[in-house]
Amino acid sequence: DCRQYTNRTCEECLKNVTCLWCASSRTCMEYPVRRILPPADLCELRSARWGVCWVNFEALIIAMSVVGGTLLIMLGVCCCCCCCKKKSKRQVLSGPDKDDERAAREREKRRVRQEER
């Protein structure tokens, strides 16, 4: 039972992985497994510790959000880079584009005019 570690240390409480330590009230309680985060009436996020004593839930949520956001941005950049590479390869494989064709026609017209002169 986790309650037997109340008013002891965080380390003693968290030796049992099913326990949650609330630093503000110095209580050890069963982790509410039906919920992802412990409710505020049980313990504030900044005081709640689970697994290790040096990380609170508030810092954990912020850190995971930053890491997740960074990964999403990196994924988006990679997708854009891949799409741009494929697009440029398609243009190279499909031959000259309209601007190149127009410039070639203009050169040909100038060449024909010069020959006529």
Backbone as XML, in Angstrom:
<?xml version="1.0"?>
<chain id="A" units="angstrom">
  <residue number="1" name="ASP">
    <atom name="N" x="0.848" y="-1.187" z="0.000"/>
    <atom name="CA" x="0.000" y="0.000" z="0.000"/>
    <atom name="C" x="0.887" y="1.241" z="0.000"/>
  </residue>
  <residue number="2" name="CYS">
    <atom name="N" x="0.585" y="2.180" z="-0.878"/>
    <atom name="CA" x="1.407" y="3.387" z="-1.016"/>
    <atom name="C" x="1.265" y="4.333" z="0.168"/>
  </residue>
  <residue number="3" name="ARG">
    <atom name="N" x="0.121" y="4.329" z="0.817"/>
    <atom name="CA" x="-0.108" y="5.280" z="1.911"/>
    <atom name="C" x="0.843" y="5.088" z="3.086"/>
  </residue>
  <residue number="4" name="GLN">
    <atom name="N" x="1.457" y="3.942" z="3.190"/>
    <atom name="CA" x="2.377" y="3.714" z="4.305"/>
    <atom name="C" x="3.651" y="4.550" z="4.182"/>
  </residue>
  <residue number="5" name="TYR">
    <atom name="N" x="3.916" y="5.097" z="2.965"/>
    <atom name="CA" x="5.107" y="5.924" z="2.743"/>
    <atom name="C" x="4.829" y="7.409" z="2.897"/>
  </residue>
  <residue number="6" name="THR">
    <atom name="N" x="3.622" y="7.778" z="3.304"/>
    <atom name="CA" x="3.287" y="9.188" z="3.521"/>
    <atom name="C" x="4.154" y="9.741" z="4.645"/>
  </residue>
  <residue number="7" name="ASN">
    <atom name="N" x="4.589" y="10.989" z="4.489"/>
    <atom name="CA" x="5.469" y="11.706" z="5.427"/>
    <atom name="C" x="6.864" y="11.087" z="5.496"/>
  </residue>
  <residue number="8" name="ARG">
    <atom name="N" x="7.231" y="10.293" z="4.518"/>
    <atom name="CA" x="8.599" y="9.795" z="4.404"/>
    <atom name="C" x="9.250" y="10.554" z="3.260"/>
  </residue>
  <residue number="9" name="THR">
    <atom name="N" x="10.118" y="9.898" z="2.517"/>
    <atom name="CA" x="10.774" y="10.588" z="1.394"/>
    <atom name="C" x="10.163" y="10.158" z="0.070"/>
  </residue>
  <residue number="10" name="CYS">
    <atom name="N" x="10.411" y="10.986" z="-0.915"/>
    <atom name="CA" x="9.928" y="10.706" z="-2.269"/>
    <atom name="C" x="10.543" y="9.409" z="-2.790"/>
  </residue>
  <residue number="11" name="GLU">
    <atom name="N" x="11.830" y="9.224" z="-2.550"/>
    <atom name="CA" x="12.525" y="8.035" z="-3.043"/>
    <atom name="C" x="11.904" y="6.754" z="-2.500"/>
  </residue>
  <residue number="12" name="GLU">
    <atom name="N" x="11.554" y="6.770" z="-1.211"/>
    <atom name="CA" x="10.938" y="5.585" z="-0.616"/>
    <atom name="C" x="9.575" y="5.315" z="-1.254"/>
  </residue>
  <residue number="13" name="CYS">
    <atom name="N" x="8.814" y="6.370" z="-1.465"/>
    <atom name="CA" x="7.483" y="6.223" z="-2.057"/>
    <atom name="C" x="7.574" y="5.663" z="-3.472"/>
  </residue>
  <residue number="14" name="LEU">
    <atom name="N" x="8.499" y="6.194" z="-4.256"/>
    <atom name="CA" x="8.549" y="5.839" z="-5.675"/>
    <atom name="C" x="9.291" y="4.543" z="-5.966"/>
  </residue>
  <residue number="15" name="LYS">
    <atom name="N" x="9.750" y="3.860" z="-4.931"/>
    <atom name="CA" x="10.308" y="2.523" z="-5.150"/>
    <atom name="C" x="9.231" y="1.595" z="-5.699"/>
  </residue>
  <residue number="16" name="ASN">
    <atom name="N" x="8.003" y="1.853" z="-5.313"/>
    <atom name="CA" x="6.857" y="1.118" z="-5.849"/>
    <atom name="C" x="6.341" y="1.893" z="-7.060"/>
  </residue>
  <residue number="17" name="VAL">
    <atom name="N" x="6.339" y="1.290" z="-8.244"/>
    <atom name="CA" x="5.978" y="2.008" z="-9.472"/>
    <atom name="C" x="4.505" y="2.388" z="-9.539"/>
  </residue>
  <residue number="18" name="THR">
    <atom name="N" x="3.682" y="1.822" z="-8.689"/>
    <atom name="CA" x="2.258" y="2.183" z="-8.709"/>
    <atom name="C" x="1.966" y="3.396" z="-7.838"/>
  </residue>
  <residue number="19" name="CYS">
    <atom name="N" x="2.996" y="3.933" z="-7.185"/>
    <atom name="CA" x="2.796" y="5.061" z="-6.259"/>
    <atom name="C" x="3.074" y="6.396" z="-6.924"/>
  </residue>
  <residue number="20" name="LEU">
    <atom name="N" x="2.401" y="7.402" z="-6.420"/>
    <atom name="CA" x="2.552" y="8.795" z="-6.847"/>
    <atom name="C" x="2.898" y="9.610" z="-5.616"/>
  </residue>
  <residue number="21" name="TRP">
    <atom name="N" x="3.937" y="10.445" z="-5.705"/>
    <atom name="CA" x="4.351" y="11.279" z="-4.582"/>
    <atom name="C" x="3.888" y="12.700" z="-4.829"/>
  </residue>
  <residue number="22" name="CYS">
    <atom name="N" x="3.235" y="13.280" z="-3.823"/>
    <atom name="CA" x="2.815" y="14.681" z="-3.895"/>
    <atom name="C" x="3.727" y="15.468" z="-2.964"/>
  </residue>
  <residue number="23" name="ALA">
    <atom name="N" x="4.611" y="16.281" z="-3.537"/>
    <atom name="CA" x="5.628" y="16.983" z="-2.764"/>
    <atom name="C" x="5.035" y="18.054" z="-1.853"/>
  </residue>
  <residue number="24" name="SER">
    <atom name="N" x="3.968" y="18.711" z="-2.279"/>
    <atom name="CA" x="3.403" y="19.795" z="-1.477"/>
    <atom name="C" x="2.783" y="19.288" z="-0.184"/>
  </residue>
  <residue number="25" name="SER">
    <atom name="N" x="2.147" y="18.151" z="-0.222"/>
    <atom name="CA" x="1.514" y="17.600" z="0.980"/>
    <atom name="C" x="2.311" y="16.448" z="1.594"/>
  </residue>
  <residue number="26" name="ARG">
    <atom name="N" x="3.437" y="16.085" z="0.941"/>
    <atom name="CA" x="4.293" y="14.982" z="1.395"/>
    <atom name="C" x="3.495" y="13.687" z="1.584"/>
  </residue>
  <residue number="27" name="THR">
    <atom name="N" x="2.610" y="13.414" z="0.618"/>
    <atom name="CA" x="1.804" y="12.201" z="0.691"/>
    <atom name="C" x="2.175" y="11.254" z="-0.437"/>
  </residue>
  <residue number="28" name="CYS">
    <atom name="N" x="2.052" y="9.990" z="-0.136"/>
    <atom name="CA" x="2.287" y="8.939" z="-1.117"/>
    <atom name="C" x="0.948" y="8.253" z="-1.353"/>
  </residue>
  <residue number="29" name="MET">
    <atom name="N" x="0.548" y="8.148" z="-2.603"/>
    <atom name="CA" x="-0.773" y="7.585" z="-2.913"/>
    <atom name="C" x="-0.688" y="6.714" z="-4.146"/>
  </residue>
  <residue number="30" name="GLU">
    <atom name="N" x="-1.699" y="5.922" z="-4.362"/>
    <atom name="CA" x="-1.788" y="5.097" z="-5.561"/>
    <atom name="C" x="-1.955" y="6.003" z="-6.773"/>
  </residue>
  <residue number="31" name="TYR">
    <atom name="N" x="-1.241" y="5.697" z="-7.850"/>
    <atom name="CA" x="-1.381" y="6.485" z="-9.071"/>
    <atom name="C" x="-2.762" y="6.220" z="-9.660"/>
  </residue>
  <residue number="32" name="PRO">
    <atom name="N" x="-3.508" y="7.271" z="-10.000"/>
    <atom name="CA" x="-4.850" y="7.072" z="-10.588"/>
    <atom name="C" x="-4.739" y="6.569" z="-12.024"/>
  </residue>
  <residue number="33" name="VAL">
    <atom name="N" x="-4.688" y="5.265" z="-12.193"/>
    <atom name="CA" x="-4.420" y="4.673" z="-13.505"/>
    <atom name="C" x="-5.529" y="4.908" z="-14.517"/>
  </residue>
  <residue number="34" name="ARG">
    <atom name="N" x="-6.713" y="5.213" z="-14.064"/>
    <atom name="CA" x="-7.813" y="5.460" z="-15.003"/>
    <atom name="C" x="-7.657" y="6.799" z="-15.722"/>
  </residue>
  <residue number="35" name="ARG">
    <atom name="N" x="-6.814" y="7.660" z="-15.196"/>
    <atom name="CA" x="-6.564" y="8.969" z="-15.801"/>
    <atom name="C" x="-5.103" y="9.064" z="-16.194"/>
  </residue>
  <residue number="36" name="ILE">
    <atom name="N" x="-4.829" y="9.796" z="-17.246"/>
    <atom name="CA" x="-3.439" y="9.951" z="-17.689"/>
    <atom name="C" x="-2.668" y="10.823" z="-16.712"/>
  </residue>
  <residue number="37" name="LEU">
    <atom name="N" x="-3.256" y="11.944" z="-16.356"/>
    <atom name="CA" x="-2.623" y="12.857" z="-15.403"/>
    <atom name="C" x="-3.392" y="12.830" z="-14.091"/>
  </residue>
  <residue number="38" name="PRO">
    <atom name="N" x="-2.703" y="13.009" z="-12.979"/>
    <atom name="CA" x="-3.422" y="13.039" z="-11.705"/>
    <atom name="C" x="-4.302" y="14.287" z="-11.624"/>
  </residue>
  <residue number="39" name="PRO">
    <atom name="N" x="-5.517" y="14.152" z="-11.127"/>
    <atom name="CA" x="-6.399" y="15.318" z="-11.041"/>
    <atom name="C" x="-5.866" y="16.347" z="-10.039"/>
  </residue>
  <residue number="40" name="ALA">
    <atom name="N" x="-6.229" y="17.608" z="-10.254"/>
    <atom name="CA" x="-5.730" y="18.699" z="-9.416"/>
    <atom name="C" x="-6.167" y="18.561" z="-7.957"/>
  </residue>
  <residue number="41" name="ASP">
    <atom name="N" x="-7.346" y="17.979" z="-7.717"/>
    <atom name="CA" x="-7.776" y="17.835" z="-6.326"/>
    <atom name="C" x="-6.947" y="16.779" z="-5.589"/>
  </residue>
  <residue number="42" name="LEU">
    <atom name="N" x="-6.297" y="15.898" z="-6.309"/>
    <atom name="CA" x="-5.415" y="14.900" z="-5.705"/>
    <atom name="C" x="-4.045" y="15.503" z="-5.419"/>
  </residue>
  <residue number="43" name="CYS">
    <atom name="N" x="-3.477" y="16.162" z="-6.420"/>
    <atom name="CA" x="-2.163" y="16.802" z="-6.288"/>
    <atom name="C" x="-1.940" y="17.710" z="-7.492"/>
  </residue>
  <residue number="44" name="GLU">
    <atom name="N" x="-1.351" y="18.895" z="-7.270"/>
    <atom name="CA" x="-1.050" y="19.800" z="-8.374"/>
    <atom name="C" x="0.024" y="19.185" z="-9.263"/>
  </residue>
  <residue number="45" name="LEU">
    <atom name="N" x="-0.003" y="19.511" z="-10.537"/>
    <atom name="CA" x="0.970" y="18.942" z="-11.471"/>
    <atom name="C" x="2.400" y="19.310" z="-11.102"/>
  </residue>
  <residue number="46" name="ARG">
    <atom name="N" x="2.619" y="20.513" z="-10.585"/>
    <atom name="CA" x="3.987" y="20.911" z="-10.252"/>
    <atom name="C" x="4.513" y="20.200" z="-9.016"/>
  </residue>
  <residue number="47" name="SER">
    <atom name="N" x="3.626" y="19.603" z="-8.243"/>
    <atom name="CA" x="4.051" y="18.869" z="-7.043"/>
    <atom name="C" x="4.047" y="17.362" z="-7.234"/>
  </residue>
  <residue number="48" name="ALA">
    <atom name="N" x="3.413" y="16.888" z="-8.278"/>
    <atom name="CA" x="3.274" y="15.443" z="-8.493"/>
    <atom name="C" x="4.555" y="14.851" z="-9.070"/>
  </residue>
  <residue number="49" name="ARG">
    <atom name="N" x="4.982" y="13.748" z="-8.488"/>
    <atom name="CA" x="6.164" y="13.028" z="-8.954"/>
    <atom name="C" x="5.778" y="11.572" z="-9.177"/>
  </residue>
  <residue number="50" name="TRP">
    <atom name="N" x="6.276" y="11.010" z="-10.268"/>
    <atom name="CA" x="6.025" y="9.599" z="-10.546"/>
    <atom name="C" x="7.221" y="9.038" z="-11.297"/>
  </residue>
  <residue number="51" name="GLY">
    <atom name="N" x="7.732" y="7.942" z="-10.871"/>
    <atom name="CA" x="8.895" y="7.335" z="-11.514"/>
    <atom name="C" x="10.199" y="7.823" z="-10.932"/>
  </residue>
  <residue number="52" name="VAL">
    <atom name="N" x="10.446" y="9.127" z="-11.031"/>
    <atom name="CA" x="11.648" y="9.740" z="-10.462"/>
    <atom name="C" x="11.250" y="10.997" z="-9.706"/>
  </residue>
  <residue number="53" name="CYS">
    <atom name="N" x="12.027" y="11.320" z="-8.681"/>
    <atom name="CA" x="11.676" y="12.460" z="-7.819"/>
    <atom name="C" x="12.079" y="13.809" z="-8.402"/>
  </residue>
  <residue number="54" name="TRP">
    <atom name="N" x="12.992" y="13.836" z="-9.330"/>
    <atom name="CA" x="13.503" y="15.112" z="-9.815"/>
    <atom name="C" x="12.726" y="15.678" z="-10.999"/>
  </residue>
  <residue number="55" name="VAL">
    <atom name="N" x="11.702" y="14.993" z="-11.483"/>
    <atom name="CA" x="10.887" y="15.517" z="-12.581"/>
    <atom name="C" x="9.434" y="15.582" z="-12.138"/>
  </residue>
  <residue number="56" name="ASN">
    <atom name="N" x="8.844" y="16.777" z="-12.231"/>
    <atom name="CA" x="7.413" y="16.881" z="-11.932"/>
    <atom name="C" x="6.611" y="16.796" z="-13.221"/>
  </residue>
  <residue number="57" name="PHE">
    <atom name="N" x="5.326" y="16.595" z="-13.077"/>
    <atom name="CA" x="4.473" y="16.405" z="-14.260"/>
    <atom name="C" x="4.420" y="17.655" z="-15.133"/>
  </residue>
  <residue number="58" name="GLU">
    <atom name="N" x="4.449" y="18.814" z="-14.531"/>
    <atom name="CA" x="4.396" y="20.056" z="-15.298"/>
    <atom name="C" x="5.603" y="20.157" z="-16.235"/>
  </residue>
  <residue number="59" name="ALA">
    <atom name="N" x="6.801" y="19.917" z="-15.697"/>
    <atom name="CA" x="8.014" y="19.970" z="-16.514"/>
    <atom name="C" x="8.001" y="18.872" z="-17.564"/>
  </residue>
  <residue number="60" name="LEU">
    <atom name="N" x="7.502" y="17.706" z="-17.201"/>
    <atom name="CA" x="7.427" y="16.588" z="-18.135"/>
    <atom name="C" x="6.512" y="16.911" z="-19.318"/>
  </residue>
  <residue number="61" name="ILE">
    <atom name="N" x="5.372" y="17.515" z="-19.043"/>
    <atom name="CA" x="4.434" y="17.881" z="-20.103"/>
    <atom name="C" x="5.052" y="18.922" z="-21.029"/>
  </residue>
  <residue number="62" name="ILE">
    <atom name="N" x="5.714" y="19.932" z="-20.452"/>
    <atom name="CA" x="6.348" y="20.974" z="-21.260"/>
    <atom name="C" x="7.452" y="20.376" z="-22.124"/>
  </residue>
  <residue number="63" name="ALA">
    <atom name="N" x="8.289" y="19.533" z="-21.522"/>
    <atom name="CA" x="9.393" y="18.929" z="-22.272"/>
    <atom name="C" x="8.869" y="18.037" z="-23.401"/>
  </residue>
  <residue number="64" name="MET">
    <atom name="N" x="7.852" y="17.249" z="-23.119"/>
    <atom name="CA" x="7.302" y="16.378" z="-24.154"/>
    <atom name="C" x="6.640" y="17.193" z="-25.265"/>
  </residue>
  <residue number="65" name="SER">
    <atom name="N" x="6.017" y="18.310" z="-24.926"/>
    <atom name="CA" x="5.417" y="19.173" z="-25.944"/>
    <atom name="C" x="6.478" y="19.771" z="-26.852"/>
  </residue>
  <residue number="66" name="VAL">
    <atom name="N" x="7.577" y="20.221" z="-26.261"/>
    <atom name="CA" x="8.660" y="20.804" z="-27.058"/>
    <atom name="C" x="9.268" y="19.749" z="-27.978"/>
  </residue>
  <residue number="67" name="VAL">
    <atom name="N" x="9.537" y="18.574" z="-27.447"/>
    <atom name="CA" x="10.109" y="17.502" z="-28.261"/>
    <atom name="C" x="9.139" y="17.090" z="-29.376"/>
  </residue>
  <residue number="68" name="GLY">
    <atom name="N" x="7.864" y="16.941" z="-29.028"/>
    <atom name="CA" x="6.864" y="16.572" z="-30.030"/>
    <atom name="C" x="6.722" y="17.628" z="-31.116"/>
  </residue>
  <residue number="69" name="GLY">
    <atom name="N" x="6.686" y="18.902" z="-30.718"/>
    <atom name="CA" x="6.598" y="19.985" z="-31.697"/>
    <atom name="C" x="7.813" y="20.032" z="-32.613"/>
  </residue>
  <residue number="70" name="THR">
    <atom name="N" x="8.987" y="19.834" z="-32.028"/>
    <atom name="CA" x="10.210" y="19.821" z="-32.822"/>
    <atom name="C" x="10.189" y="18.678" z="-33.836"/>
  </residue>
  <residue number="71" name="LEU">
    <atom name="N" x="9.744" y="17.512" z="-33.390"/>
    <atom name="CA" x="9.659" y="16.374" z="-34.311"/>
    <atom name="C" x="8.671" y="16.633" z="-35.442"/>
  </residue>
  <residue number="72" name="LEU">
    <atom name="N" x="7.533" y="17.253" z="-35.134"/>
    <atom name="CA" x="6.555" y="17.570" z="-36.179"/>
    <atom name="C" x="7.114" y="18.572" z="-37.182"/>
  </residue>
  <residue number="73" name="ILE">
    <atom name="N" x="7.830" y="19.579" z="-36.694"/>
    <atom name="CA" x="8.431" y="20.570" z="-37.595"/>
    <atom name="C" x="9.472" y="19.905" z="-38.480"/>
  </residue>
  <residue number="74" name="MET">
    <atom name="N" x="10.301" y="19.045" z="-37.873"/>
    <atom name="CA" x="11.319" y="18.350" z="-38.657"/>
    <atom name="C" x="10.676" y="17.448" z="-39.711"/>
  </residue>
  <residue number="75" name="LEU">
    <atom name="N" x="9.610" y="16.779" z="-39.367"/>
    <atom name="CA" x="8.900" y="15.934" z="-40.311"/>
    <atom name="C" x="8.339" y="16.765" z="-41.468"/>
  </residue>
  <residue number="76" name="GLY">
    <atom name="N" x="7.768" y="17.915" z="-41.148"/>
    <atom name="CA" x="7.239" y="18.797" z="-42.186"/>
    <atom name="C" x="8.325" y="19.302" z="-43.119"/>
  </residue>
  <residue number="77" name="VAL">
    <atom name="N" x="9.470" y="19.681" z="-42.557"/>
    <atom name="CA" x="10.580" y="20.157" z="-43.381"/>
    <atom name="C" x="11.091" y="19.039" z="-44.283"/>
  </residue>
  <residue number="78" name="CYS">
    <atom name="N" x="11.200" y="17.843" z="-43.728"/>
    <atom name="CA" x="11.659" y="16.702" z="-44.541"/>
    <atom name="C" x="10.685" y="16.415" z="-45.687"/>
  </residue>
  <residue number="79" name="CYS">
    <atom name="N" x="9.401" y="16.473" z="-45.395"/>
    <atom name="CA" x="8.402" y="16.241" z="-46.451"/>
    <atom name="C" x="8.509" y="17.300" z="-47.544"/>
  </residue>
  <residue number="80" name="CYS">
    <atom name="N" x="8.677" y="18.558" z="-47.148"/>
    <atom name="CA" x="8.817" y="19.638" z="-48.141"/>
    <atom name="C" x="10.064" y="19.441" z="-48.995"/>
  </residue>
  <residue number="81" name="CYS">
    <atom name="N" x="11.172" y="19.061" z="-48.339"/>
    <atom name="CA" x="12.413" y="18.838" z="-49.090"/>
    <atom name="C" x="12.247" y="17.694" z="-50.081"/>
  </residue>
  <residue number="82" name="CYS">
    <atom name="N" x="11.633" y="16.612" z="-49.643"/>
    <atom name="CA" x="11.427" y="15.470" z="-50.537"/>
    <atom name="C" x="10.535" y="15.843" z="-51.710"/>
  </residue>
  <residue number="83" name="CYS">
    <atom name="N" x="9.468" y="16.598" z="-51.435"/>
    <atom name="CA" x="8.565" y="17.009" z="-52.515"/>
    <atom name="C" x="9.278" y="17.912" z="-53.511"/>
  </residue>
  <residue number="84" name="CYS">
    <atom name="N" x="10.102" y="18.830" z="-53.019"/>
    <atom name="CA" x="10.833" y="19.732" z="-53.916"/>
    <atom name="C" x="11.822" y="18.961" z="-54.773"/>
  </residue>
  <residue number="85" name="LYS">
    <atom name="N" x="12.509" y="17.975" z="-54.184"/>
    <atom name="CA" x="13.457" y="17.179" z="-54.963"/>
    <atom name="C" x="12.740" y="16.391" z="-56.046"/>
  </residue>
  <residue number="86" name="LYS">
    <atom name="N" x="11.614" y="15.787" z="-55.693"/>
    <atom name="CA" x="10.853" y="15.012" z="-56.684"/>
    <atom name="C" x="10.351" y="15.919" z="-57.798"/>
  </residue>
  <residue number="87" name="LYS">
    <atom name="N" x="9.913" y="17.117" z="-57.428"/>
    <atom name="CA" x="9.387" y="18.052" z="-58.417"/>
    <atom name="C" x="10.489" y="18.477" z="-59.384"/>
  </residue>
  <residue number="88" name="SER">
    <atom name="N" x="11.687" y="18.766" z="-58.837"/>
    <atom name="CA" x="12.783" y="19.177" z="-59.715"/>
    <atom name="C" x="13.251" y="18.016" z="-60.582"/>
  </residue>
  <residue number="89" name="LYS">
    <atom name="N" x="13.237" y="16.775" z="-60.071"/>
    <atom name="CA" x="13.603" y="15.619" z="-60.887"/>
    <atom name="C" x="12.605" y="15.418" z="-62.016"/>
  </residue>
  <residue number="90" name="ARG">
    <atom name="N" x="11.324" y="15.611" z="-61.724"/>
    <atom name="CA" x="10.296" y="15.458" z="-62.764"/>
    <atom name="C" x="10.493" y="16.472" z="-63.867"/>
  </residue>
  <residue number="91" name="GLN">
    <atom name="N" x="10.856" y="17.709" z="-63.496"/>
    <atom name="CA" x="11.066" y="18.739" z="-64.506"/>
    <atom name="C" x="12.264" y="18.394" z="-65.382"/>
  </residue>
  <residue number="92" name="VAL">
    <atom name="N" x="13.312" y="17.868" z="-64.778"/>
    <atom name="CA" x="14.500" y="17.500" z="-65.533"/>
    <atom name="C" x="14.184" y="16.326" z="-66.454"/>
  </residue>
  <residue number="93" name="LEU">
    <atom name="N" x="13.442" y="15.353" z="-65.954"/>
    <atom name="CA" x="13.112" y="14.178" z="-66.750"/>
    <atom name="C" x="12.114" y="14.481" z="-67.858"/>
  </residue>
  <residue number="94" name="SER">
    <atom name="N" x="11.218" y="15.437" z="-67.629"/>
    <atom name="CA" x="10.192" y="15.735" z="-68.619"/>
    <atom name="C" x="10.711" y="16.617" z="-69.745"/>
  </residue>
  <residue number="95" name="GLY">
    <atom name="N" x="11.932" y="17.089" z="-69.633"/>
    <atom name="CA" x="12.509" y="17.901" z="-70.694"/>
    <atom name="C" x="12.385" y="19.380" z="-70.375"/>
  </residue>
  <residue number="96" name="PRO">
    <atom name="N" x="12.643" y="20.214" z="-71.380"/>
    <atom name="CA" x="12.613" y="21.654" z="-71.140"/>
    <atom name="C" x="11.197" y="22.133" z="-70.834"/>
  </residue>
  <residue number="97" name="ASP">
    <atom name="N" x="11.129" y="23.148" z="-70.026"/>
    <atom name="CA" x="9.809" y="23.671" z="-69.690"/>
    <atom name="C" x="9.398" y="24.735" z="-70.714"/>
  </residue>
  <residue number="98" name="LYS">
    <atom name="N" x="8.275" y="25.391" z="-70.493"/>
    <atom name="CA" x="7.704" y="26.331" z="-71.468"/>
    <atom name="C" x="8.616" y="27.517" z="-71.730"/>
  </residue>
  <residue number="99" name="ASP">
    <atom name="N" x="9.290" y="28.019" z="-70.697"/>
    <atom name="CA" x="10.185" y="29.171" z="-70.894"/>
    <atom name="C" x="11.345" y="28.799" z="-71.813"/>
  </residue>
  <residue number="100" name="ASP">
    <atom name="N" x="11.886" y="27.598" z="-71.599"/>
    <atom name="CA" x="12.987" y="27.162" z="-72.467"/>
    <atom name="C" x="12.513" y="26.996" z="-73.908"/>
  </residue>
  <residue number="101" name="GLU">
    <atom name="N" x="11.333" y="26.455" z="-74.088"/>
    <atom name="CA" x="10.791" y="26.270" z="-75.436"/>
    <atom name="C" x="10.550" y="27.617" z="-76.111"/>
  </residue>
  <residue number="102" name="ARG">
    <atom name="N" x="10.008" y="28.580" z="-75.362"/>
    <atom name="CA" x="9.744" y="29.914" z="-75.918"/>
    <atom name="C" x="11.052" y="30.583" z="-76.323"/>
  </residue>
  <residue number="103" name="ALA">
    <atom name="N" x="12.082" y="30.460" z="-75.488"/>
    <atom name="CA" x="13.377" y="31.063" z="-75.813"/>
    <atom name="C" x="13.972" y="30.408" z="-77.054"/>
  </residue>
  <residue number="104" name="ALA">
    <atom name="N" x="13.810" y="29.110" z="-77.193"/>
    <atom name="CA" x="14.334" y="28.408" z="-78.373"/>
    <atom name="C" x="13.611" y="28.869" z="-79.631"/>
  </residue>
  <residue number="105" name="ARG">
    <atom name="N" x="12.299" y="29.068" z="-79.556"/>
    <atom name="CA" x="11.542" y="29.549" z="-80.723"/>
    <atom name="C" x="11.993" y="30.959" z="-81.119"/>
  </residue>
  <residue number="106" name="GLU">
    <atom name="N" x="12.211" y="31.807" z="-80.114"/>
    <atom name="CA" x="12.665" y="33.173" z="-80.405"/>
    <atom name="C" x="14.033" y="33.157" z="-81.092"/>
  </residue>
  <residue number="107" name="ARG">
    <atom name="N" x="14.940" y="32.312" z="-80.587"/>
    <atom name="CA" x="16.258" y="32.208" z="-81.220"/>
    <atom name="C" x="16.140" y="31.733" z="-82.676"/>
  </residue>
  <residue number="108" name="GLU">
    <atom name="N" x="15.258" y="30.782" z="-82.897"/>
    <atom name="CA" x="15.056" y="30.252" z="-84.245"/>
    <atom name="C" x="14.499" y="31.330" z="-85.175"/>
  </residue>
  <residue number="109" name="LYS">
    <atom name="N" x="13.543" y="32.121" z="-84.660"/>
    <atom name="CA" x="12.978" y="33.205" z="-85.483"/>
    <atom name="C" x="14.057" y="34.220" z="-85.837"/>
  </residue>
  <residue number="110" name="ARG">
    <atom name="N" x="14.908" y="34.581" z="-84.871"/>
    <atom name="CA" x="15.981" y="35.545" z="-85.131"/>
    <atom name="C" x="16.964" y="34.994" z="-86.158"/>
  </residue>
  <residue number="111" name="ARG">
    <atom name="N" x="17.268" y="33.705" z="-86.026"/>
    <atom name="CA" x="18.201" y="33.083" z="-86.963"/>
    <atom name="C" x="17.632" y="33.115" z="-88.398"/>
  </residue>
  <residue number="112" name="VAL">
    <atom name="N" x="16.317" y="32.793" z="-88.534"/>
    <atom name="CA" x="15.690" y="32.801" z="-89.848"/>
    <atom name="C" x="15.694" y="34.214" z="-90.425"/>
  </residue>
  <residue number="113" name="ARG">
    <atom name="N" x="15.398" y="35.237" z="-89.600"/>
    <atom name="CA" x="15.398" y="36.617" z="-90.083"/>
    <atom name="C" x="16.779" y="37.037" z="-90.536"/>
  </residue>
  <residue number="114" name="GLN">
    <atom name="N" x="17.789" y="36.644" z="-89.783"/>
    <atom name="CA" x="19.164" y="37.014" z="-90.178"/>
    <atom name="C" x="19.560" y="36.349" z="-91.493"/>
  </residue>
  <residue number="115" name="GLU">
    <atom name="N" x="19.123" y="35.117" z="-91.701"/>
    <atom name="CA" x="19.437" y="34.429" z="-92.949"/>
    <atom name="C" x="18.732" y="35.097" z="-94.135"/>
  </residue>
  <residue number="116" name="GLU">
    <atom name="N" x="17.495" y="35.603" z="-93.900"/>
    <atom name="CA" x="16.759" y="36.255" z="-94.967"/>
    <atom name="C" x="17.432" y="37.540" z="-95.383"/>
  </residue>
  <residue number="117" name="ARG">
    <atom name="N" x="18.048" y="38.232" z="-94.419"/>
    <atom name="CA" x="18.715" y="39.494" z="-94.737"/>
    <atom name="C" x="19.930" y="39.220" z="-95.564"/>
  </residue>
</chain>
